[in-house]
GROMACS .gro file of C-alpha atoms in nm:
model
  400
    1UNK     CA    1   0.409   2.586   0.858
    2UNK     CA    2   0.490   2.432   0.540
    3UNK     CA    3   0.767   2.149   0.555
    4UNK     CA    4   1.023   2.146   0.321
    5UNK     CA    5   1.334   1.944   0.409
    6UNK     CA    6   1.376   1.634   0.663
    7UNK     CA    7   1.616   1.475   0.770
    8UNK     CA    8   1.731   1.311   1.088
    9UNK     CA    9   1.577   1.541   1.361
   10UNK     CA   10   1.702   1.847   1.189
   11UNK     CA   11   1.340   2.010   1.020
   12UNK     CA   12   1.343   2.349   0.790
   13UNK     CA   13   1.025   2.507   0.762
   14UNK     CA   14   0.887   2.771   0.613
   15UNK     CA   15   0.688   3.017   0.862
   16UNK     CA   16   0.380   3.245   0.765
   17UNK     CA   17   0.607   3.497   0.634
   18UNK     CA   18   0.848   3.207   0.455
   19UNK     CA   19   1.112   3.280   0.637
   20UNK     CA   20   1.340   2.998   0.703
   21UNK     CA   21   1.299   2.863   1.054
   22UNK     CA   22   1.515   2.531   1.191
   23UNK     CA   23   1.347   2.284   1.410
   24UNK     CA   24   1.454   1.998   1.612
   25UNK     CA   25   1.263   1.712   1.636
   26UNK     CA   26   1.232   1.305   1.693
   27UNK     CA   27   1.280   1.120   1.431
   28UNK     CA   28   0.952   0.964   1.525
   29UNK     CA   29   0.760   1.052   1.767
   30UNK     CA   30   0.499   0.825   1.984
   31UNK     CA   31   0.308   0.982   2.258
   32UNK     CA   32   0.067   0.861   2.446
   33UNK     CA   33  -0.209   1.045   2.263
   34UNK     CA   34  -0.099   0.855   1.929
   35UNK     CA   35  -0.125   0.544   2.113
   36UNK     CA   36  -0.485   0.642   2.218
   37UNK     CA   37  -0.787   0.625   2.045
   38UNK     CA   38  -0.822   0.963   1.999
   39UNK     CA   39  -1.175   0.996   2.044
   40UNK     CA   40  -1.238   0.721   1.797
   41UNK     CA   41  -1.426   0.374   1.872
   42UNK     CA   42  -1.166   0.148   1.726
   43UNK     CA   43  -0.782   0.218   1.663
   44UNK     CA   44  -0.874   0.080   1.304
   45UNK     CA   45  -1.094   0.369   1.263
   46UNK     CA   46  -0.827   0.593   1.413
   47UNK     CA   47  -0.576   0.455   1.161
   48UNK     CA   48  -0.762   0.431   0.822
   49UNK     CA   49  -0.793   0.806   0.938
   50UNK     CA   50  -0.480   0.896   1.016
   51UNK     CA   51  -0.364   0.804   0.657
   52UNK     CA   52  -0.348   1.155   0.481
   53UNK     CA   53  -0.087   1.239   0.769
   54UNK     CA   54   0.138   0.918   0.720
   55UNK     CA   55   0.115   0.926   0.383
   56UNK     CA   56   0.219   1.322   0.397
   57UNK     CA   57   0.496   1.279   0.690
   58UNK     CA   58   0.641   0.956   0.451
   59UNK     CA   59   0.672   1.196   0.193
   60UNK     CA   60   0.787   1.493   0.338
   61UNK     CA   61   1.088   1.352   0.520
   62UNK     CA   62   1.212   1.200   0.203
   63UNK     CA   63   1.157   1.523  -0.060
   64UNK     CA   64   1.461   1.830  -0.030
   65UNK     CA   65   1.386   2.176  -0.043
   66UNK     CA   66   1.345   2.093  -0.430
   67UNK     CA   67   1.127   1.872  -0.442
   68UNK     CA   68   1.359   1.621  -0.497
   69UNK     CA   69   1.343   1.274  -0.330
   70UNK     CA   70   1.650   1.169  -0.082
   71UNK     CA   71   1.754   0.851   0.031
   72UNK     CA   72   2.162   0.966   0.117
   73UNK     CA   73   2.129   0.771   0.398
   74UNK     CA   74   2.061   0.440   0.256
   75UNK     CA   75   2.360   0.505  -0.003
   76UNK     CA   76   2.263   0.349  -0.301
   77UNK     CA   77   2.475   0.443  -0.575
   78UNK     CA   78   2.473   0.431  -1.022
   79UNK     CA   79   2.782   0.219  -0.956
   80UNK     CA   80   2.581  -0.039  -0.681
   81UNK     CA   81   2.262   0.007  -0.918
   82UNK     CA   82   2.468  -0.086  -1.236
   83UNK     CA   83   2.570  -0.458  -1.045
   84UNK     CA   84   2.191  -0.509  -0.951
   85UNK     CA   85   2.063  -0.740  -1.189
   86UNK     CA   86   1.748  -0.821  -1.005
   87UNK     CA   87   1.517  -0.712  -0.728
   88UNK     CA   88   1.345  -0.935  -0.458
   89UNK     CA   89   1.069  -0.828  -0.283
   90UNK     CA   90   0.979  -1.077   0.036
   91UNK     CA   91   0.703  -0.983   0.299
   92UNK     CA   92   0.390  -1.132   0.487
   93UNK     CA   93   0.025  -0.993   0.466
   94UNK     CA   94  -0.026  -0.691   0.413
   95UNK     CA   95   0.326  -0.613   0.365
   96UNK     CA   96   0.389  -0.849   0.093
   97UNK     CA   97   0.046  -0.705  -0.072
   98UNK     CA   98   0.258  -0.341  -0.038
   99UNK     CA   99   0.520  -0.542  -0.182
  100UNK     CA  100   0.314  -0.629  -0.510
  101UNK     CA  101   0.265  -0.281  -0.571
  102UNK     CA  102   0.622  -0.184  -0.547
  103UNK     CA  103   0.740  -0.428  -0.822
  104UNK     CA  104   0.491  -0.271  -1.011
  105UNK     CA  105   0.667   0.066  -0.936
  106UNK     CA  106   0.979  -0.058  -0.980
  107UNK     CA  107   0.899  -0.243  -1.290
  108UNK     CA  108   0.767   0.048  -1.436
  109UNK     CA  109   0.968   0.333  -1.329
  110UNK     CA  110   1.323   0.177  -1.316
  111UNK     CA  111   1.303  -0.071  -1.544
  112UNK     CA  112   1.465  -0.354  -1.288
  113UNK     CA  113   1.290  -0.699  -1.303
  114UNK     CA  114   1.131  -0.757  -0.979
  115UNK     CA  115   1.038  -1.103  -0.817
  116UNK     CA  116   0.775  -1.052  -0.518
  117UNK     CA  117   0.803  -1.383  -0.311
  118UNK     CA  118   0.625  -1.477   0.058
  119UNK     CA  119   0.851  -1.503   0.295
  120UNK     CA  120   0.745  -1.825   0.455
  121UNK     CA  121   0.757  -1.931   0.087
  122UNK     CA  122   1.051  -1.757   0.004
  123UNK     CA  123   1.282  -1.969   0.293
  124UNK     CA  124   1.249  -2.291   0.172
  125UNK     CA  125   1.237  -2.227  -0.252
  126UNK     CA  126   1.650  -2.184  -0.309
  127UNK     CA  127   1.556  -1.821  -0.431
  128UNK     CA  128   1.778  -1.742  -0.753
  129UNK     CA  129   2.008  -1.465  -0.517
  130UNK     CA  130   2.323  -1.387  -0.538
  131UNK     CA  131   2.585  -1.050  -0.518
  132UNK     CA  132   2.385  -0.907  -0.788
  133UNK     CA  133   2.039  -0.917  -0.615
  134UNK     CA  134   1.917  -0.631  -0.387
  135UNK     CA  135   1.702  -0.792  -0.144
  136UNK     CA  136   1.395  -0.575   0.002
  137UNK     CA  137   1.232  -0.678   0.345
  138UNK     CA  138   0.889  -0.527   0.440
  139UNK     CA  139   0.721  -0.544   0.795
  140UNK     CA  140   0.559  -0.294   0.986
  141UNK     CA  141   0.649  -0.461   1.330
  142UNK     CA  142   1.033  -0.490   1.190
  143UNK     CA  143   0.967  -0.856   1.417
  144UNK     CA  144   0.815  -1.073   1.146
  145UNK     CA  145   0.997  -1.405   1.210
  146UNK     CA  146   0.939  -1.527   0.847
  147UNK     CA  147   1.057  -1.211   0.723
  148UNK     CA  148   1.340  -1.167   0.928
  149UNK     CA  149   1.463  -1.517   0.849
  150UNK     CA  150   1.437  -1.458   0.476
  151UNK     CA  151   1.663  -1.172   0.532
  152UNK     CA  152   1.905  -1.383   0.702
  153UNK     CA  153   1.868  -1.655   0.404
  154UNK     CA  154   1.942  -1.374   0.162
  155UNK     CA  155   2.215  -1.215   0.349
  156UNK     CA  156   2.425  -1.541   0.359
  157UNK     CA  157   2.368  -1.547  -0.015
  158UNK     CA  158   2.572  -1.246  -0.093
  159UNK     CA  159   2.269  -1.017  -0.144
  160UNK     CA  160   2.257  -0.665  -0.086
  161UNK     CA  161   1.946  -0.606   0.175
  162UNK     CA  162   1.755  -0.354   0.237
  163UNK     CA  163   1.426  -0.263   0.520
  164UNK     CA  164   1.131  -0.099   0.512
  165UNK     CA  165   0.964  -0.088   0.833
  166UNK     CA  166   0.768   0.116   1.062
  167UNK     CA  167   0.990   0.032   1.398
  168UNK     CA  168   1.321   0.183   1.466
  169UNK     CA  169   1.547  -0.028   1.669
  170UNK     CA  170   1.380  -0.316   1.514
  171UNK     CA  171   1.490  -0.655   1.441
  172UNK     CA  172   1.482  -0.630   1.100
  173UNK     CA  173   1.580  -0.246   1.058
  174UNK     CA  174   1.893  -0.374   1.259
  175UNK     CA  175   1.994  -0.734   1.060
  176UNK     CA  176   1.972  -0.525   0.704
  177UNK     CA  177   2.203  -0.349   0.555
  178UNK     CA  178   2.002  -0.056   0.465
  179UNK     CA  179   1.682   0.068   0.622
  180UNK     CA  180   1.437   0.285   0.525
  181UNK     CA  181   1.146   0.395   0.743
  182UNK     CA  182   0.752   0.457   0.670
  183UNK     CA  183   0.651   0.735   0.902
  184UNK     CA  184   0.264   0.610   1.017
  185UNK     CA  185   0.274   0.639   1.414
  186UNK     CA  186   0.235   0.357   1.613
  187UNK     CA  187  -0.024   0.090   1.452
  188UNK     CA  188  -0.189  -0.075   1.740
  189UNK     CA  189  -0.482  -0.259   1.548
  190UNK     CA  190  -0.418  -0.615   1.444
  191UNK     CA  191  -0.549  -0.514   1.062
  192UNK     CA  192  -0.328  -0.295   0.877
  193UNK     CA  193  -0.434  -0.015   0.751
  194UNK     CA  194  -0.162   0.322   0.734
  195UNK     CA  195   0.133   0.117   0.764
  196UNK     CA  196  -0.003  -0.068   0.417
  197UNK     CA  197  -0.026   0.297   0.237
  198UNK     CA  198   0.298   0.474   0.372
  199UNK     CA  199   0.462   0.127   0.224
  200UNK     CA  200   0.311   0.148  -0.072
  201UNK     CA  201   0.410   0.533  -0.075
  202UNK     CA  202   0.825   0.419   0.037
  203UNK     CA  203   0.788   0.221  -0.238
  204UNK     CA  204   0.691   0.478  -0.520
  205UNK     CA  205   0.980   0.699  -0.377
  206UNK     CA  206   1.224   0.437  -0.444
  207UNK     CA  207   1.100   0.348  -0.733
  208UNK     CA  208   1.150   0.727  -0.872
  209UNK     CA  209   1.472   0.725  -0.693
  210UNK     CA  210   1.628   0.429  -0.847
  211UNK     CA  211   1.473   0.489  -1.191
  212UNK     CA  212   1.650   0.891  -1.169
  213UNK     CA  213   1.987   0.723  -1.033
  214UNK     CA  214   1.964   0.460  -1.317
  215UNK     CA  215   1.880   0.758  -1.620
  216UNK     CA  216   1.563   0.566  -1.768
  217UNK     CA  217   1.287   0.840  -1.625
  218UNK     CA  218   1.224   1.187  -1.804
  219UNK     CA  219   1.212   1.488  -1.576
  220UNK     CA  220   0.868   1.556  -1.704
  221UNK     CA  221   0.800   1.189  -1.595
  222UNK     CA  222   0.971   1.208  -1.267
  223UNK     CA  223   0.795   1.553  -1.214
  224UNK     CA  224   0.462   1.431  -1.331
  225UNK     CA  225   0.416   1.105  -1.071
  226UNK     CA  226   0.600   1.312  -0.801
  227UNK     CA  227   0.301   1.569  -0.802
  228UNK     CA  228   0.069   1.324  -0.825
  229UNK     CA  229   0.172   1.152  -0.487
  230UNK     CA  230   0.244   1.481  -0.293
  231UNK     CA  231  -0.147   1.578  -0.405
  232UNK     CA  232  -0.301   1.206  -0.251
  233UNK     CA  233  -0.260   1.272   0.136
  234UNK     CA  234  -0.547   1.605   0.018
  235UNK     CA  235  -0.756   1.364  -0.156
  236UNK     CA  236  -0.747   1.075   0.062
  237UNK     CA  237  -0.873   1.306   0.287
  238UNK     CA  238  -1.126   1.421   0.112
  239UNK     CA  239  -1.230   1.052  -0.003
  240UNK     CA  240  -1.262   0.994   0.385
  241UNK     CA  241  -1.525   1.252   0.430
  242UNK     CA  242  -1.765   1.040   0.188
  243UNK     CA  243  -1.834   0.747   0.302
  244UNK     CA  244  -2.118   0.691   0.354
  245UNK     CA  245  -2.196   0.440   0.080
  246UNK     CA  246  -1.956   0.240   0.181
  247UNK     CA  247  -2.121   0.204   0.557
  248UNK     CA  248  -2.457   0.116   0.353
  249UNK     CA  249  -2.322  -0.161   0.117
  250UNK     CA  250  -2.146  -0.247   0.493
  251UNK     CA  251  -2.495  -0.323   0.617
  252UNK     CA  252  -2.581  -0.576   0.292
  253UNK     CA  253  -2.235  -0.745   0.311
  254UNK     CA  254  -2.281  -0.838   0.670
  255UNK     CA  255  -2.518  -1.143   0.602
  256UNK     CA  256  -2.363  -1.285   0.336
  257UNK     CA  257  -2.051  -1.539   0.352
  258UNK     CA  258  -1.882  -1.576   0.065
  259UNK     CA  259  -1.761  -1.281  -0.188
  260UNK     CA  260  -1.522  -1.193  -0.458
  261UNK     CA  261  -1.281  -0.898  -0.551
  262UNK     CA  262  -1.110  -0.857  -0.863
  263UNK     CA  263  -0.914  -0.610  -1.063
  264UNK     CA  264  -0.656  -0.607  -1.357
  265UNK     CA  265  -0.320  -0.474  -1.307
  266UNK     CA  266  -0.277  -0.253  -1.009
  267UNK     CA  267  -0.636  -0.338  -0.919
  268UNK     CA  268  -0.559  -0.667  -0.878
  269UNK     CA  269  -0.280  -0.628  -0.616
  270UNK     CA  270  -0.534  -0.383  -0.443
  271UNK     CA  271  -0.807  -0.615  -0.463
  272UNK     CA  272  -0.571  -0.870  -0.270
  273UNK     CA  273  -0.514  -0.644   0.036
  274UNK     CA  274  -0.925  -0.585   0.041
  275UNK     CA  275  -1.004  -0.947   0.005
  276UNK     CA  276  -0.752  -0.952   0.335
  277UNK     CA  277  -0.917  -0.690   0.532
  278UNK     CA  278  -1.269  -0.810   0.481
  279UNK     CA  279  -1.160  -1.198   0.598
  280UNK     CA  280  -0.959  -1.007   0.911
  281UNK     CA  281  -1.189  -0.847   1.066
  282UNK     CA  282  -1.532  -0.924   0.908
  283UNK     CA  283  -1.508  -1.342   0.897
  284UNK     CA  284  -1.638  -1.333   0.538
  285UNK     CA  285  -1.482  -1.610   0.351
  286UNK     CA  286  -1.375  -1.403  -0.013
  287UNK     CA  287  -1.106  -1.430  -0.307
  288UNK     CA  288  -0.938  -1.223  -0.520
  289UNK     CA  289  -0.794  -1.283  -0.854
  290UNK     CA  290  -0.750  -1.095  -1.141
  291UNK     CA  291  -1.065  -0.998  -1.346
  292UNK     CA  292  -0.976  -1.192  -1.656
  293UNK     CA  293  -0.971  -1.552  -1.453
  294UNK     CA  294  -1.319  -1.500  -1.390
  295UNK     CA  295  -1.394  -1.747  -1.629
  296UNK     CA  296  -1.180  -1.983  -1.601
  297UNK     CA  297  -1.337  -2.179  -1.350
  298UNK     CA  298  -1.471  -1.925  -1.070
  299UNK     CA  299  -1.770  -1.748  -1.252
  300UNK     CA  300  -1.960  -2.112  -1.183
  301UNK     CA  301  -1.994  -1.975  -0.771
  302UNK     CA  302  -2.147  -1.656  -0.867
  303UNK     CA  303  -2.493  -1.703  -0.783
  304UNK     CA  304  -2.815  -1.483  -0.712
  305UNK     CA  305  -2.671  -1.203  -0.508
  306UNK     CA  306  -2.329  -1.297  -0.453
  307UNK     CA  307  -2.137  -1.001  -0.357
  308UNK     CA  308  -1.831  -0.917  -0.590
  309UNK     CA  309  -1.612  -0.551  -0.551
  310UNK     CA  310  -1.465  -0.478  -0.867
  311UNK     CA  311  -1.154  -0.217  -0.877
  312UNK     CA  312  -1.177  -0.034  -1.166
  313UNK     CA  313  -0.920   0.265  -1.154
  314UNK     CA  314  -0.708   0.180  -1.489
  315UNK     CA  315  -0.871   0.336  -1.768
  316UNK     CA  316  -0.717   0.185  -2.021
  317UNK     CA  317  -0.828  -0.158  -1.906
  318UNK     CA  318  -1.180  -0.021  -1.812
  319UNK     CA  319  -1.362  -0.150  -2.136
  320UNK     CA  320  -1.256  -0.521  -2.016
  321UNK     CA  321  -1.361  -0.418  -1.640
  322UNK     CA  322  -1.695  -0.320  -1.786
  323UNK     CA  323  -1.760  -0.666  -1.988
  324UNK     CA  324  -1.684  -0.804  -1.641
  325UNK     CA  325  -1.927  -0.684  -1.442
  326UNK     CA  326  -2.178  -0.746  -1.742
  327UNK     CA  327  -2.063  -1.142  -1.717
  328UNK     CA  328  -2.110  -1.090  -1.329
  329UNK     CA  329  -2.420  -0.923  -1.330
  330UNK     CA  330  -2.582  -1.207  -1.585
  331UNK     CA  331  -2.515  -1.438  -1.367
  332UNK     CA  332  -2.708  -1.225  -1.082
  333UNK     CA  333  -2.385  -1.101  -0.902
  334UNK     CA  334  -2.408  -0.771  -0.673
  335UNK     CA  335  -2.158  -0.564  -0.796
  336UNK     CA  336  -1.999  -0.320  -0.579
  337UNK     CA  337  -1.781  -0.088  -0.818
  338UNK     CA  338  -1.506   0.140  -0.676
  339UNK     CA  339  -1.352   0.385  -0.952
  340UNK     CA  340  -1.259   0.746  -1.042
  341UNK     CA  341  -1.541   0.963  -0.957
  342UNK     CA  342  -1.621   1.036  -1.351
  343UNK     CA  343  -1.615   0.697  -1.428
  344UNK     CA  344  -1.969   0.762  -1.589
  345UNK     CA  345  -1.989   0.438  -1.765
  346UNK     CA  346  -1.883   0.194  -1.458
  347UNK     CA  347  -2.125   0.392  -1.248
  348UNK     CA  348  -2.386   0.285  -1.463
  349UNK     CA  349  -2.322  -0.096  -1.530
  350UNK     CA  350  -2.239  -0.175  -1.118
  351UNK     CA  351  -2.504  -0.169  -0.832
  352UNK     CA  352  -2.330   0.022  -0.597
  353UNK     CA  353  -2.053   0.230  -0.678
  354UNK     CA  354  -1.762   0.436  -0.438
  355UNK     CA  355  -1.599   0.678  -0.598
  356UNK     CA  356  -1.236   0.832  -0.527
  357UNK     CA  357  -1.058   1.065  -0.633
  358UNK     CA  358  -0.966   1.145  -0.992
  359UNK     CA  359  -0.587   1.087  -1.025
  360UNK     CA  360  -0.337   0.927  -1.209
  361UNK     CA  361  -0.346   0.539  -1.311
  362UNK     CA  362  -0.008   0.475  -1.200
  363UNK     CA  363  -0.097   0.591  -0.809
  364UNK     CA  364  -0.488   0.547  -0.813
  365UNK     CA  365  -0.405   0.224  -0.599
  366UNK     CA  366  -0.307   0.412  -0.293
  367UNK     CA  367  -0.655   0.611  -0.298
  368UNK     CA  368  -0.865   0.285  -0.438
  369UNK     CA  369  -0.744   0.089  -0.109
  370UNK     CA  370  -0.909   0.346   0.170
  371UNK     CA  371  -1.245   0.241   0.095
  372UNK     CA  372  -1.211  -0.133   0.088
  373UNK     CA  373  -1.044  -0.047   0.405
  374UNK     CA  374  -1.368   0.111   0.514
  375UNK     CA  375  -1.569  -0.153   0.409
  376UNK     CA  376  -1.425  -0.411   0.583
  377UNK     CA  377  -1.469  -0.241   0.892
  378UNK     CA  378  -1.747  -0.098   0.845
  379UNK     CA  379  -1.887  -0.453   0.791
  380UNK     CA  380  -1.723  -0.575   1.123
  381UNK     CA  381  -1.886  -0.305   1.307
  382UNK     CA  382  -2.231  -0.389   1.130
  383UNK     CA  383  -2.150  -0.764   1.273
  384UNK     CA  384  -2.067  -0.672   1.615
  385UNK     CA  385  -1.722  -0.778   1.589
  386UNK     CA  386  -1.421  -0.594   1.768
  387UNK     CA  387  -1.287  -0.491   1.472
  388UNK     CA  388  -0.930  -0.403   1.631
  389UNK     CA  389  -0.876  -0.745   1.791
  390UNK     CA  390  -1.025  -1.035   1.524
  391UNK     CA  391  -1.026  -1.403   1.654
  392UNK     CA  392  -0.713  -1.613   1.604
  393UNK     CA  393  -0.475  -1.285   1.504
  394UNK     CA  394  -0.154  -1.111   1.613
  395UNK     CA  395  -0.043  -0.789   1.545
  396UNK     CA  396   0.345  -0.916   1.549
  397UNK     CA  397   0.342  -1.251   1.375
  398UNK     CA  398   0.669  -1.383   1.577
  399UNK     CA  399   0.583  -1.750   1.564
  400UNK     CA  400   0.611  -1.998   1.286
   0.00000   0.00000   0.00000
């Protein structure tokens, strides 16, 4: 059936002949098939898989039978939002990569100036927090020690604090005030893959949310972006049936050692998490920074087939994207482009080129990430590596 309203264990849902049935479920619910590979050869392969259903079941338990996004039980109100001044965003990894996109969000949608900060950075810089600051925490694990003692730091400063994490019953779900949680299933690789999206997803949620609480969104706005995210878990699923590109530029990247990703705007914060995954699980040394540094001092290492991915989903930055990869590609850079599938013009300037799906600017970034997800393990399995347990790595980063 279709699901329309969530909330607790209590489920509605519509039947074949839309009648209104009530079901009673988990909150969250773990078996031991979730926990299995599934018939997959890696749990990372499970996972970057199992993203259309997170990203669906994230939404879904926070939409009414309207359409209309609920967070009652975190109880934010107009009168808490009008004493927020400012918005901290503090997480490791991955999750502080999730975190750059939701200041973005927030930025854009409510209108709240938003400082993303590192938590192991975050503890020792006497952060500018106070009463007026709402303090988000992000961690799949809910265990991060850095993270959780950030919260701590902020709590003692009089901030409002709030969780998004992946773990109920988790140390840092139970030290915040508030918590909100990403539905993925259990994440048992070390890289993250779903738990990244259905963060990034909590994120756009809240950042409708607060922006409708606070007055500064249209409904046409609100309605606009809110379609656009309940239509991504269909396309990511359809991105994830073409990949095979990305397992044959997998095959070139696994000899080299050294590589770039850039973006502008919300391709730059994506380009960050796929500079991550590649260095996880691959062991290729790369950097990301934002497409307009390039020459300010890094274009000199681009050499005769130096690998560079280049996010270009922003169309009104894509003219500058496009002069970048012509500066790359003079200097004998491979350029592996990954854009909107009618991006005719990037298409044309890059060597290589994955496409996903047309959609929106402002949520392109959860679709753009899947394949740089699927490069960098498709490069580890090209390597011989076991992709779901990388040399050196955790999954739960409890030590400082």
């Amino acid at each position: 059936g279709e699901f329309v309203h969530i909330l607790g264990n209590k489920v509605t849902v519509l039947n074949e002949n839309k009648e209104v049935v009530k079901k009673e479920v988990s909150e969250i619910t773990w078996d031991v098939e979730a926990a299995s590979k599934g018939g997959f050869d890696s749990f990372m392969a499970k996972e970057i898989y199992e993203q259309p259903k997170g990203v669906e079941d994230t939404l879904l338990r926070r939409l009414d039978e309207n359409g209309r996004i609920k967070l009652d039980d975190i109880k934010i109100t107009k009168e808490d939002l009008d004493k927020i001044n400012k918005i901290y965003i503090v997480a490791c990894g991955t999750a502080y990569h999730a975190g750059l996109v939701g200041k973005y969000a927030i930025e854009k949608f409510a209108k709240i100036p938003v400082i993303a900060d590192i938590a192991s950075e975050f503890r020792y810089s006497d952060p500018f927090i106070d009463d007026k600051t709402l303090a988000i925490f992000v961690s799949q694990s809910g265990e991060t020690l850095d993270t959780l003692a950030a919260l701590r730091e902020a709590k003692e400063r009089g901030a409002t604090t709030l969780a998004i994490t992946n773990v109920i019953g988790s140390s840092i779900s139970r030290e915040a005030d508030k918590v909100v949680y990403t539905m993925a299933g259990p994440e048992i690789a070390v890289a993250s893959t779903k738990a990244y999206t259905t963060q990034v997803v909590m994120f756009y949620l809240f950042s409708l949310y607060l922006a409708e609480q606070r007055g500064v969104i249209t409904q046409e706005e609100y309605s606009r972006i809110m379609s656009e995210l309940i239509s991504i878990p269909e396309k990511i699923n359809f991105d994830l049936k073409r990949l095979e590109k990305v397992k044959e530029i997998a095959s070139f990247l696994k000899d080299k050692t050294n590589g770039f990703y850039i973006g502008r705007g919300l391709d730059y914060r994506v380009a960050l998490e796929g500079s991550l995954k590649i260095k996880e699980v691959s062991y290729i040394h790369t950097e990301a920074f934002p497409s307009g540094e390039l020459k300010h001092g890094t274009i000199a290492l681009i050499e005769e087939g130096t690998p560079v991915v280049v996010l270009a989903t922003q169309r009104d930055l894509m003219d500058k994207s496009i002069s970048n990869i012509k500066e790359l590609k003079a200097r004998g850079a491979h350029v592996i482009a990954i854009g909107h599938e009618t991006s005719e013009n990037l298409k044309l300037v890059a060597d290589d080129f994955i496409p996903i799906s047309e959609s929106d600017d402002l949520v392109s970034g959860i679709l753009s990430v899947i394949p740089v997800q699927a490069l960098a393990y498709y490069t580890s399995v090209a390597k011989g590596i076991d992709v779901d347990k990388p040399k050196n790595l955790a999954k739960s980063v409890t030590v400082e």
